[in-house]
Tab-separated table of C-alpha atoms in Angstrom:
chain	number	residue	atom	x	y	z
P	129	UNK	CA	-77.873	-58.280	85.276
P	130	UNK	CA	-74.689	-60.181	84.424
P	131	UNK	CA	-76.612	-62.740	82.364
P	132	UNK	CA	-78.482	-59.943	80.604
P	133	UNK	CA	-75.224	-58.188	79.722
P	134	UNK	CA	-73.651	-61.430	78.532
P	135	UNK	CA	-76.708	-62.035	76.376
P	136	UNK	CA	-76.349	-58.594	74.803
P	137	UNK	CA	-72.671	-59.295	74.129
P	138	UNK	CA	-73.533	-62.592	72.440
P	139	UNK	CA	-76.215	-60.819	70.404
P	140	UNK	CA	-73.667	-58.278	69.214
P	141	UNK	CA	-71.265	-61.071	68.229
P	142	UNK	CA	-74.012	-62.959	66.356
P	143	UNK	CA	-74.002	-65.883	68.802
P	144	UNK	CA	-77.760	-65.968	68.893
P	145	UNK	CA	-78.104	-69.385	70.518
P	146	UNK	CA	-75.884	-68.324	73.416
P	147	UNK	CA	-77.736	-65.014	73.660
P	148	UNK	CA	-81.015	-66.893	74.122
P	149	UNK	CA	-79.413	-69.058	76.808
P	150	UNK	CA	-78.137	-66.024	78.755
P	151	UNK	CA	-81.438	-64.144	78.514
P	152	UNK	CA	-83.153	-67.290	79.787
P	153	UNK	CA	-80.797	-67.357	82.781
P	154	UNK	CA	-81.608	-63.707	83.471
P	155	UNK	CA	-85.320	-64.512	83.448
P	156	UNK	CA	-84.819	-67.470	85.765
P	157	UNK	CA	-83.224	-65.078	88.247
P	158	UNK	CA	-85.880	-62.391	87.716
P	159	UNK	CA	-89.026	-63.318	85.730
P	160	UNK	CA	-90.185	-59.676	85.855
P	161	UNK	CA	-87.616	-58.283	83.393
P	162	UNK	CA	-89.452	-57.030	80.285
P	163	UNK	CA	-86.167	-56.104	78.594
P	164	UNK	CA	-84.925	-59.698	78.890
P	165	UNK	CA	-88.107	-60.996	77.265
P	166	UNK	CA	-87.785	-58.390	74.501
P	167	UNK	CA	-84.116	-59.170	73.821
P	168	UNK	CA	-84.704	-62.912	73.824
P	169	UNK	CA	-87.625	-62.377	71.460
P	170	UNK	CA	-85.376	-60.374	69.145
P	171	UNK	CA	-82.837	-63.213	69.082
P	172	UNK	CA	-85.677	-65.604	68.275
P	173	UNK	CA	-86.784	-63.326	65.419
P	174	UNK	CA	-83.283	-63.383	63.944
P	175	UNK	CA	-83.288	-67.189	64.218
P	176	UNK	CA	-86.760	-67.246	62.614
P	177	UNK	CA	-88.351	-68.910	65.644
P	178	UNK	CA	-91.469	-66.766	65.542
P	179	UNK	CA	-93.771	-68.573	67.981
P	180	UNK	CA	-91.424	-68.332	70.994
P	181	UNK	CA	-90.693	-64.739	69.942
P	182	UNK	CA	-94.399	-63.907	70.051
P	183	UNK	CA	-94.766	-65.542	73.471
P	184	UNK	CA	-91.883	-63.487	74.888
P	185	UNK	CA	-93.200	-60.241	73.418
P	186	UNK	CA	-96.616	-60.804	74.991
P	187	UNK	CA	-94.924	-61.197	78.376
P	188	UNK	CA	-92.889	-58.028	77.834
P	189	UNK	CA	-96.079	-56.116	76.996
P	190	UNK	CA	-97.831	-57.412	80.116
P	191	UNK	CA	-94.902	-56.381	82.319
P	192	UNK	CA	-94.296	-52.948	80.778
P	193	UNK	CA	-97.452	-51.664	79.024
P	194	UNK	CA	-96.339	-48.010	79.133
P	195	UNK	CA	-93.297	-48.659	76.946
P	196	UNK	CA	-94.788	-51.402	74.822
P	197	UNK	CA	-94.862	-49.720	71.388
P	198	UNK	CA	-91.677	-51.447	70.121
P	199	UNK	CA	-92.858	-54.726	71.638
P	200	UNK	CA	-96.127	-54.476	69.720
P	201	UNK	CA	-94.246	-53.625	66.526
P	202	UNK	CA	-92.058	-56.731	66.862
P	203	UNK	CA	-95.135	-58.750	67.800
P	204	UNK	CA	-96.895	-57.659	64.625
P	205	UNK	CA	-93.991	-59.058	62.614
P	206	UNK	CA	-93.950	-62.334	64.581
P	207	UNK	CA	-97.701	-62.807	64.070
P	208	UNK	CA	-97.321	-61.987	60.375
P	209	UNK	CA	-94.699	-64.729	59.946
P	210	UNK	CA	-96.853	-67.383	61.628
P	211	UNK	CA	-99.816	-66.361	59.477
P	212	UNK	CA	-101.874	-64.815	62.287
P	213	UNK	CA	-102.803	-61.872	60.090
P	214	UNK	CA	-105.590	-60.437	62.254
P	215	UNK	CA	-103.378	-60.399	65.353
P	216	UNK	CA	-100.576	-58.968	63.227
P	217	UNK	CA	-102.746	-56.077	62.076
P	218	UNK	CA	-103.957	-55.331	65.609
P	219	UNK	CA	-100.398	-55.369	66.956
P	220	UNK	CA	-99.069	-52.987	64.303
P	221	UNK	CA	-102.036	-50.633	64.810
P	222	UNK	CA	-101.540	-50.706	68.581
P	223	UNK	CA	-97.849	-49.875	68.145
P	224	UNK	CA	-98.781	-46.918	65.937
P	225	UNK	CA	-101.351	-45.701	68.479
P	226	UNK	CA	-98.765	-45.781	71.247
P	227	UNK	CA	-96.010	-44.152	69.195
P	228	UNK	CA	-96.923	-42.240	66.036
P	229	UNK	CA	-93.248	-42.128	65.009
P	230	UNK	CA	-92.651	-45.867	65.396
P	231	UNK	CA	-92.075	-46.446	61.659
P	232	UNK	CA	-89.603	-43.558	61.385
P	233	UNK	CA	-87.711	-44.904	64.400
P	234	UNK	CA	-87.543	-48.337	62.782
P	235	UNK	CA	-86.195	-46.827	59.568
P	236	UNK	CA	-83.576	-44.955	61.581
P	237	UNK	CA	-82.434	-48.140	63.307
P	238	UNK	CA	-82.368	-49.912	59.951
P	239	UNK	CA	-80.070	-47.257	58.507
P	240	UNK	CA	-77.722	-47.327	61.498
P	241	UNK	CA	-77.185	-51.050	62.039
P	242	UNK	CA	-74.431	-52.851	60.143
P	243	UNK	CA	-75.464	-56.378	61.129
P	244	UNK	CA	-77.168	-57.963	58.077
P	245	UNK	CA	-79.179	-60.339	60.269
P	246	UNK	CA	-80.615	-57.476	62.316
P	247	UNK	CA	-81.205	-55.472	59.147
P	248	UNK	CA	-83.165	-58.383	57.741
P	249	UNK	CA	-85.514	-58.338	60.754
P	250	UNK	CA	-86.026	-54.566	60.480
P	251	UNK	CA	-86.645	-54.755	56.720
P	252	UNK	CA	-89.164	-57.574	57.004
P	253	UNK	CA	-90.899	-55.860	59.933
P	254	UNK	CA	-91.358	-52.653	57.939
P	255	UNK	CA	-92.615	-54.545	54.897
P	256	UNK	CA	-95.024	-56.537	57.068
P	257	UNK	CA	-96.290	-53.371	58.739
P	258	UNK	CA	-96.856	-51.765	55.328
P	259	UNK	CA	-99.672	-54.269	54.784
P	260	UNK	CA	-101.707	-52.580	57.521
P	261	UNK	CA	-100.231	-49.125	58.182
P	262	UNK	CA	-100.051	-46.080	55.958
P	263	UNK	CA	-96.322	-46.108	55.247
P	264	UNK	CA	-94.930	-43.886	52.494
P	265	UNK	CA	-93.950	-45.537	49.233
P	266	UNK	CA	-90.476	-44.041	49.629
P	267	UNK	CA	-89.925	-45.880	52.919
P	268	UNK	CA	-91.267	-49.142	51.506
P	269	UNK	CA	-89.074	-48.821	48.409
P	270	UNK	CA	-86.011	-48.127	50.561
P	271	UNK	CA	-86.763	-51.150	52.737
P	272	UNK	CA	-87.134	-53.363	49.669
P	273	UNK	CA	-83.876	-52.006	48.259
P	274	UNK	CA	-82.015	-52.782	51.478
P	275	UNK	CA	-83.607	-56.223	51.558
P	276	UNK	CA	-82.195	-56.939	48.111
P	277	UNK	CA	-78.777	-55.697	49.217
P	278	UNK	CA	-78.832	-58.089	52.171
P	279	UNK	CA	-79.956	-61.150	50.235
P	280	UNK	CA	-77.793	-60.456	47.211
P	281	UNK	CA	-74.645	-59.111	48.770
P	282	UNK	CA	-74.323	-60.871	52.100
P	283	UNK	CA	-71.326	-63.149	52.285
P	284	UNK	CA	-70.563	-65.389	55.185
P	285	UNK	CA	-67.420	-64.847	57.225
P	286	UNK	CA	-66.012	-68.027	55.749
P	287	UNK	CA	-66.568	-66.950	52.152
P	288	UNK	CA	-65.013	-63.553	52.821
P	289	UNK	CA	-62.076	-65.280	54.488
P	290	UNK	CA	-61.475	-67.497	51.479
P	291	UNK	CA	-61.896	-64.652	49.031
P	292	UNK	CA	-59.096	-62.820	50.814
P	293	UNK	CA	-56.590	-65.468	49.769
P	294	UNK	CA	-55.937	-66.755	53.281
P	295	UNK	CA	-56.601	-70.422	52.574
P	296	UNK	CA	-52.942	-71.548	53.056
P	297	UNK	CA	-52.862	-69.771	56.422
P	298	UNK	CA	-56.142	-71.448	57.271
P	299	UNK	CA	-54.590	-74.851	56.543
P	300	UNK	CA	-51.551	-74.134	58.719
P	301	UNK	CA	-53.709	-72.979	61.614
P	302	UNK	CA	-55.905	-76.023	61.168
P	303	UNK	CA	-52.835	-78.227	61.486
P	304	UNK	CA	-51.968	-76.673	64.815
P	305	UNK	CA	-55.534	-77.059	65.986
P	306	UNK	CA	-55.528	-80.704	64.932
P	307	UNK	CA	-52.329	-81.375	66.872
P	308	UNK	CA	-53.713	-79.686	69.989
P	309	UNK	CA	-56.965	-81.619	69.748
P	310	UNK	CA	-55.093	-84.890	69.440
P	311	UNK	CA	-52.897	-84.171	72.459
P	312	UNK	CA	-55.859	-83.142	74.601
P	313	UNK	CA	-57.811	-86.170	73.581
P	314	UNK	CA	-54.965	-88.599	74.294
P	315	UNK	CA	-54.375	-86.974	77.676
P	316	UNK	CA	-58.031	-87.375	78.587
P	317	UNK	CA	-58.028	-90.953	77.417
P	318	UNK	CA	-54.975	-91.661	79.623
P	319	UNK	CA	-53.349	-94.074	77.278
P	320	UNK	CA	-56.463	-95.820	75.996
P	321	UNK	CA	-56.436	-96.460	72.270
P	322	UNK	CA	-59.017	-95.031	69.952
P	323	UNK	CA	-61.410	-97.341	68.179
P	324	UNK	CA	-60.505	-97.964	64.538
P	325	UNK	CA	-62.043	-95.613	62.017
P	326	UNK	CA	-64.687	-97.174	59.826
P	327	UNK	CA	-64.987	-96.444	56.146
P	328	UNK	CA	-68.632	-96.442	55.095
P	329	UNK	CA	-69.831	-98.762	52.376
P	330	UNK	CA	-70.761	-97.203	49.014
P	331	UNK	CA	-74.423	-97.481	49.902
P	332	UNK	CA	-73.979	-96.053	53.353
P	333	UNK	CA	-72.123	-93.081	51.882
P	334	UNK	CA	-75.342	-91.877	50.318
P	335	UNK	CA	-77.154	-91.866	53.632
P	336	UNK	CA	-74.656	-90.751	56.253
P	337	UNK	CA	-77.247	-88.241	57.408
P	338	UNK	CA	-79.159	-91.092	58.945
P	339	UNK	CA	-76.466	-92.611	61.188
P	340	UNK	CA	-75.835	-90.170	64.054
P	341	UNK	CA	-74.298	-90.621	67.476
P	342	UNK	CA	-77.168	-89.937	69.863
P	343	UNK	CA	-77.217	-87.905	73.102
P	344	UNK	CA	-77.174	-91.061	75.255
P	345	UNK	CA	-74.986	-94.152	75.482
P	346	UNK	CA	-76.664	-97.361	74.469
P	347	UNK	CA	-75.553	-100.871	73.696
P	348	UNK	CA	-75.199	-101.793	70.053
P	349	UNK	CA	-77.677	-104.338	68.787
P	350	UNK	CA	-77.996	-107.174	66.306
P	351	UNK	CA	-78.245	-105.677	62.809
P	352	UNK	CA	-79.356	-108.763	60.912
P	353	UNK	CA	-83.043	-108.084	61.490
P	354	UNK	CA	-85.166	-105.479	59.830
P	355	UNK	CA	-87.860	-105.078	57.248
P	356	UNK	CA	-88.056	-107.287	54.204
P	357	UNK	CA	-87.756	-105.853	50.706
P	358	UNK	CA	-91.076	-104.632	49.227
P	359	UNK	CA	-92.444	-103.951	52.751
P	360	UNK	CA	-94.701	-100.894	52.994
P	361	UNK	CA	-93.804	-98.174	55.527
P	362	UNK	CA	-96.239	-95.277	55.467
P	363	UNK	CA	-96.116	-93.801	51.977
P	364	UNK	CA	-92.957	-95.692	51.071
P	365	UNK	CA	-92.061	-99.136	49.758
P	366	UNK	CA	-88.742	-100.597	50.858
P	367	UNK	CA	-86.344	-101.251	47.977
P	368	UNK	CA	-83.338	-102.510	49.910
P	369	UNK	CA	-81.497	-102.251	53.190
P	370	UNK	CA	-78.399	-100.156	52.610
P	371	UNK	CA	-76.835	-99.603	56.038
P	372	UNK	CA	-77.107	-100.210	59.777
P	373	UNK	CA	-76.199	-97.652	62.404
P	374	UNK	CA	-75.851	-97.863	66.154
P	375	UNK	CA	-79.551	-97.310	66.716
P	376	UNK	CA	-81.292	-97.736	63.384
P	377	UNK	CA	-81.471	-99.555	60.081
P	378	UNK	CA	-81.234	-97.492	56.915
P	379	UNK	CA	-83.281	-98.329	53.840
P	380	UNK	CA	-83.583	-97.115	50.298
P	381	UNK	CA	-87.274	-96.704	49.537
P	382	UNK	CA	-89.557	-95.405	46.828
P	383	UNK	CA	-92.561	-93.154	47.397
P	384	UNK	CA	-95.679	-95.119	46.462
P	385	UNK	CA	-97.534	-92.179	44.902
P	386	UNK	CA	-94.777	-89.856	43.701
P	387	UNK	CA	-92.252	-92.485	42.631
P	388	UNK	CA	-89.098	-90.727	43.853
P	389	UNK	CA	-86.421	-92.387	45.980
P	390	UNK	CA	-85.923	-91.562	49.649
P	391	UNK	CA	-83.905	-92.827	52.587
P	392	UNK	CA	-85.760	-94.218	55.595
P	393	UNK	CA	-84.169	-94.323	59.019
P	394	UNK	CA	-85.981	-96.861	61.219
P	395	UNK	CA	-84.844	-97.326	64.853
P	396	UNK	CA	-84.255	-100.774	66.300
P	397	UNK	CA	-87.316	-102.050	68.098
P	398	UNK	CA	-85.824	-102.108	71.596
P	399	UNK	CA	-85.243	-98.348	71.547
P	400	UNK	CA	-88.902	-97.625	70.825
P	401	UNK	CA	-89.733	-98.675	74.390
P	402	UNK	CA	-87.743	-95.696	75.644
P	403	UNK	CA	-89.973	-92.567	75.562
P	404	UNK	CA	-86.924	-90.298	75.761
P	405	UNK	CA	-85.372	-91.928	72.708
P	406	UNK	CA	-88.618	-91.677	70.739
P	407	UNK	CA	-88.985	-88.020	71.683
P	408	UNK	CA	-85.370	-87.304	70.722
P	409	UNK	CA	-85.812	-89.165	67.425
P	410	UNK	CA	-88.831	-87.050	66.533
P	411	UNK	CA	-87.118	-83.838	67.548
P	412	UNK	CA	-84.233	-84.773	65.259
P	413	UNK	CA	-86.654	-84.805	62.340
P	414	UNK	CA	-88.325	-81.597	63.516
P	415	UNK	CA	-84.983	-79.813	63.670
P	416	UNK	CA	-83.995	-81.122	60.237
P	417	UNK	CA	-87.200	-79.866	58.637
P	418	UNK	CA	-86.457	-76.335	59.833
P	419	UNK	CA	-83.213	-76.131	57.878
P	420	UNK	CA	-83.980	-75.171	54.291
P	421	UNK	CA	-80.699	-74.689	52.470
P	422	UNK	CA	-79.351	-76.113	49.232
P	423	UNK	CA	-76.201	-77.267	51.036
P	424	UNK	CA	-78.058	-79.138	53.813
P	425	UNK	CA	-79.788	-82.494	53.391
P	426	UNK	CA	-83.573	-82.341	53.153
P	427	UNK	CA	-85.778	-84.082	55.719
P	428	UNK	CA	-89.146	-85.021	54.241
P	429	UNK	CA	-91.194	-86.314	57.159
P	430	UNK	CA	-91.288	-88.310	60.379
P	431	UNK	CA	-94.145	-90.572	61.425
P	432	UNK	CA	-95.235	-93.769	63.143
P	433	UNK	CA	-97.317	-96.209	61.108
P	434	UNK	CA	-100.382	-98.080	62.362
P	435	UNK	CA	-98.129	-101.123	62.696
P	436	UNK	CA	-95.895	-99.193	65.102
P	437	UNK	CA	-92.965	-98.552	62.739
P	438	UNK	CA	-91.372	-95.182	63.501
P	439	UNK	CA	-89.273	-93.632	60.746
P	440	UNK	CA	-87.666	-90.522	59.331
P	441	UNK	CA	-87.779	-90.044	55.553
P	442	UNK	CA	-85.047	-87.946	53.993
P	443	UNK	CA	-83.435	-87.071	50.711
P	444	UNK	CA	-81.660	-89.823	48.753
P	445	UNK	CA	-78.327	-88.555	47.428
P	446	UNK	CA	-76.199	-89.811	44.562
P	447	UNK	CA	-72.449	-89.385	44.779
P	448	UNK	CA	-69.800	-90.087	47.384
P	449	UNK	CA	-68.818	-88.637	50.727
P	450	UNK	CA	-65.569	-86.756	51.304
P	451	UNK	CA	-64.081	-89.658	53.268
P	452	UNK	CA	-64.395	-92.066	50.349
P	453	UNK	CA	-63.106	-89.380	47.993
P	454	UNK	CA	-59.996	-88.958	50.148
P	455	UNK	CA	-59.500	-92.714	50.392
P	456	UNK	CA	-59.658	-92.995	46.615
P	457	UNK	CA	-57.724	-89.900	45.515
P	458	UNK	CA	-55.484	-89.237	48.501
P	459	UNK	CA	-56.065	-85.487	48.424
P	460	UNK	CA	-58.342	-82.796	47.040
P	461	UNK	CA	-57.055	-80.257	44.525
P	462	UNK	CA	-57.022	-76.722	45.963
P	463	UNK	CA	-59.699	-75.336	43.568
P	464	UNK	CA	-61.987	-78.240	44.482
P	465	UNK	CA	-61.161	-77.858	48.185
P	466	UNK	CA	-62.140	-74.188	48.029
P	467	UNK	CA	-65.382	-75.116	46.308
P	468	UNK	CA	-66.250	-77.746	48.920
P	469	UNK	CA	-65.203	-75.558	51.838
P	470	UNK	CA	-67.269	-72.612	50.622
P	471	UNK	CA	-70.416	-74.741	50.320
P	472	UNK	CA	-69.978	-76.297	53.758
P	473	UNK	CA	-69.367	-72.841	55.229
P	474	UNK	CA	-72.602	-71.632	53.696
P	475	UNK	CA	-74.457	-74.553	55.245
P	476	UNK	CA	-72.926	-73.913	58.676
P	477	UNK	CA	-73.464	-70.171	58.445
P	478	UNK	CA	-77.153	-70.781	57.757
P	479	UNK	CA	-77.489	-73.369	60.543
P	480	UNK	CA	-75.723	-71.141	63.069
P	481	UNK	CA	-77.991	-68.193	62.266
P	482	UNK	CA	-80.874	-70.565	62.949
P	483	UNK	CA	-79.313	-71.371	66.320
P	484	UNK	CA	-78.310	-74.919	65.353
P	485	UNK	CA	-74.891	-76.392	66.158
P	486	UNK	CA	-73.995	-79.438	64.037
P	487	UNK	CA	-71.414	-80.952	66.465
P	488	UNK	CA	-70.300	-83.774	64.164
P	489	UNK	CA	-68.428	-82.188	61.265
P	490	UNK	CA	-66.300	-84.859	59.564
P	491	UNK	CA	-65.536	-86.029	55.995
P	492	UNK	CA	-68.212	-88.739	56.192
P	493	UNK	CA	-70.870	-86.065	56.650
P	494	UNK	CA	-69.961	-84.042	53.571
P	495	UNK	CA	-71.614	-85.446	50.448
P	496	UNK	CA	-70.064	-84.713	47.061
P	497	UNK	CA	-71.772	-85.050	43.688
P	498	UNK	CA	-70.136	-86.956	40.861
P	499	UNK	CA	-69.458	-83.597	39.171
P	500	UNK	CA	-68.407	-80.827	41.564
P	501	UNK	CA	-69.163	-78.170	38.954
P	502	UNK	CA	-72.805	-79.172	38.577
P	503	UNK	CA	-74.174	-81.107	41.536
P	504	UNK	CA	-74.919	-80.054	45.118
P	505	UNK	CA	-72.356	-80.308	47.886
P	506	UNK	CA	-74.360	-81.209	50.976
P	507	UNK	CA	-73.718	-81.213	54.721
P	508	UNK	CA	-75.428	-84.207	56.284
P	509	UNK	CA	-76.143	-85.896	59.590
P	510	UNK	CA	-77.710	-83.347	61.898
P	511	UNK	CA	-78.580	-86.274	64.155
P	512	UNK	CA	-76.386	-84.983	66.986
P	513	UNK	CA	-77.123	-81.339	66.219
P	514	UNK	CA	-79.177	-79.422	68.733
P	515	UNK	CA	-80.778	-76.055	69.062
P	516	UNK	CA	-80.485	-74.159	72.318
P	517	UNK	CA	-83.823	-75.426	73.599
P	518	UNK	CA	-82.852	-79.084	73.069
P	519	UNK	CA	-79.459	-79.958	74.476
P	520	UNK	CA	-76.661	-77.434	74.904
P	521	UNK	CA	-74.467	-79.306	77.340
P	522	UNK	CA	-73.058	-82.777	76.890
P	523	UNK	CA	-72.424	-84.935	79.915
P	524	UNK	CA	-68.826	-85.620	80.794
P	525	UNK	CA	-69.353	-89.348	80.335
P	526	UNK	CA	-70.844	-89.169	76.859
P	527	UNK	CA	-69.207	-88.080	73.623
P	528	UNK	CA	-71.500	-86.252	71.233
P	529	UNK	CA	-69.839	-86.353	67.845
P	530	UNK	CA	-66.667	-87.980	66.518
P	531	UNK	CA	-63.574	-87.669	68.776
P	532	UNK	CA	-61.119	-87.251	65.900
P	533	UNK	CA	-62.710	-83.948	64.901
P	534	UNK	CA	-63.964	-82.578	68.225
P	535	UNK	CA	-62.982	-79.203	69.601
P	536	UNK	CA	-61.322	-79.189	73.054
P	537	UNK	CA	-64.561	-77.910	74.613
P	538	UNK	CA	-66.521	-80.732	73.047
P	539	UNK	CA	-63.951	-83.317	74.126
P	540	UNK	CA	-64.143	-82.176	77.732
P	541	UNK	CA	-67.940	-82.170	77.775
P	542	UNK	CA	-68.225	-78.401	78.063
P	543	UNK	CA	-70.936	-76.235	76.532
P	544	UNK	CA	-70.242	-75.629	72.854
P	545	UNK	CA	-71.335	-73.021	70.338
P	546	UNK	CA	-70.821	-72.306	66.643
P	547	UNK	CA	-67.060	-71.989	67.104
P	548	UNK	CA	-66.840	-75.702	67.826
P	549	UNK	CA	-68.162	-76.437	64.329
P	550	UNK	CA	-65.610	-74.027	62.843
P	551	UNK	CA	-62.838	-75.851	64.713
P	552	UNK	CA	-64.012	-79.246	63.450
P	553	UNK	CA	-64.231	-77.911	59.913
P	554	UNK	CA	-60.629	-76.720	60.183
P	555	UNK	CA	-59.554	-80.224	61.197
P	556	UNK	CA	-61.449	-81.746	58.261
P	557	UNK	CA	-59.857	-79.475	55.707
P	558	UNK	CA	-56.383	-79.820	57.139
P	559	UNK	CA	-56.846	-83.551	56.630
């Protein structure tokens, strides 16, 4: 029961990834807990992971059929979102058969909750159910109205914080955090010096999203090889090689049919013999494609060609990263800093709701347009990011991220959550 209670506490505090982890622990201890399946499913619904939510709700129904009306109602929503419309209809109808007041109860919970993420689930569930159930137009209109309030008026914690005029305090606190992180890191290193920081080349700045530190330690390799210019990789033609990372070459390419530019990340050949690396590489692309936000880099596709070339294709960005901007200008004006910080906070807020922890927030991973008033400010390099189901704990012998910006938990190899990203962001903006 302790894991179940911890999961509920995390759910209340909007730490949905940790809530899923605790509910999973509860189910490992007792696989016959329908409430744990239902709560984990609800966290999945908030994170918009509808297939695992549906699987958990089916298990809850099988374990507790007498009290399954709310499970069926949630299940109808999950099926609706994964386009299983027939199953969605049957689930909503079954919920109504079991509890004739199920819609009214949902409306009551919608009115009572203050959490916008939970409200969003309730609103979308009611609107989905209205496709199959006889729900009054008044209830549907109220749900739509509340949906607009959520989407139009919801501000992230970070944005609210900045709007309150606390930015100078934020900078001072960040300075203290930075000092503490440095002391902890030096103590753990026991006198060893840090490797020199590398400033990316102008070309590499546009594709920092493709040069992550992976979840395993590997030897660096010769970077002189690679594909020749004009080579064909899937639907893309190589234009030029623009960077080399620890595990992959980075190319600028053009789509053969559509004509637009893209960035291709192609691993070094020796890593393709490691099934774990290949699986991790593909999951990186899968995770990236789930994050649809204007302040997060877009991942187009991941594939392996008939010739055996594995690649990830992603958005090609014009501009410069925050590191190069700092090197050139020395500092960022406060109005511009607020603008950048707000956009990065929006990206992180979105990722955290999705259950994704970035784990490598640093100036190199924040892409700035040439004109801050017009272009997109983009958070890049989710290569070391992981959802709960991928990799929540780093080993104590492997750094995941960049030591200069790590939180104390991350430095010591402990389990990290969204707060670690907030810490790293504080370090970045103190700098």
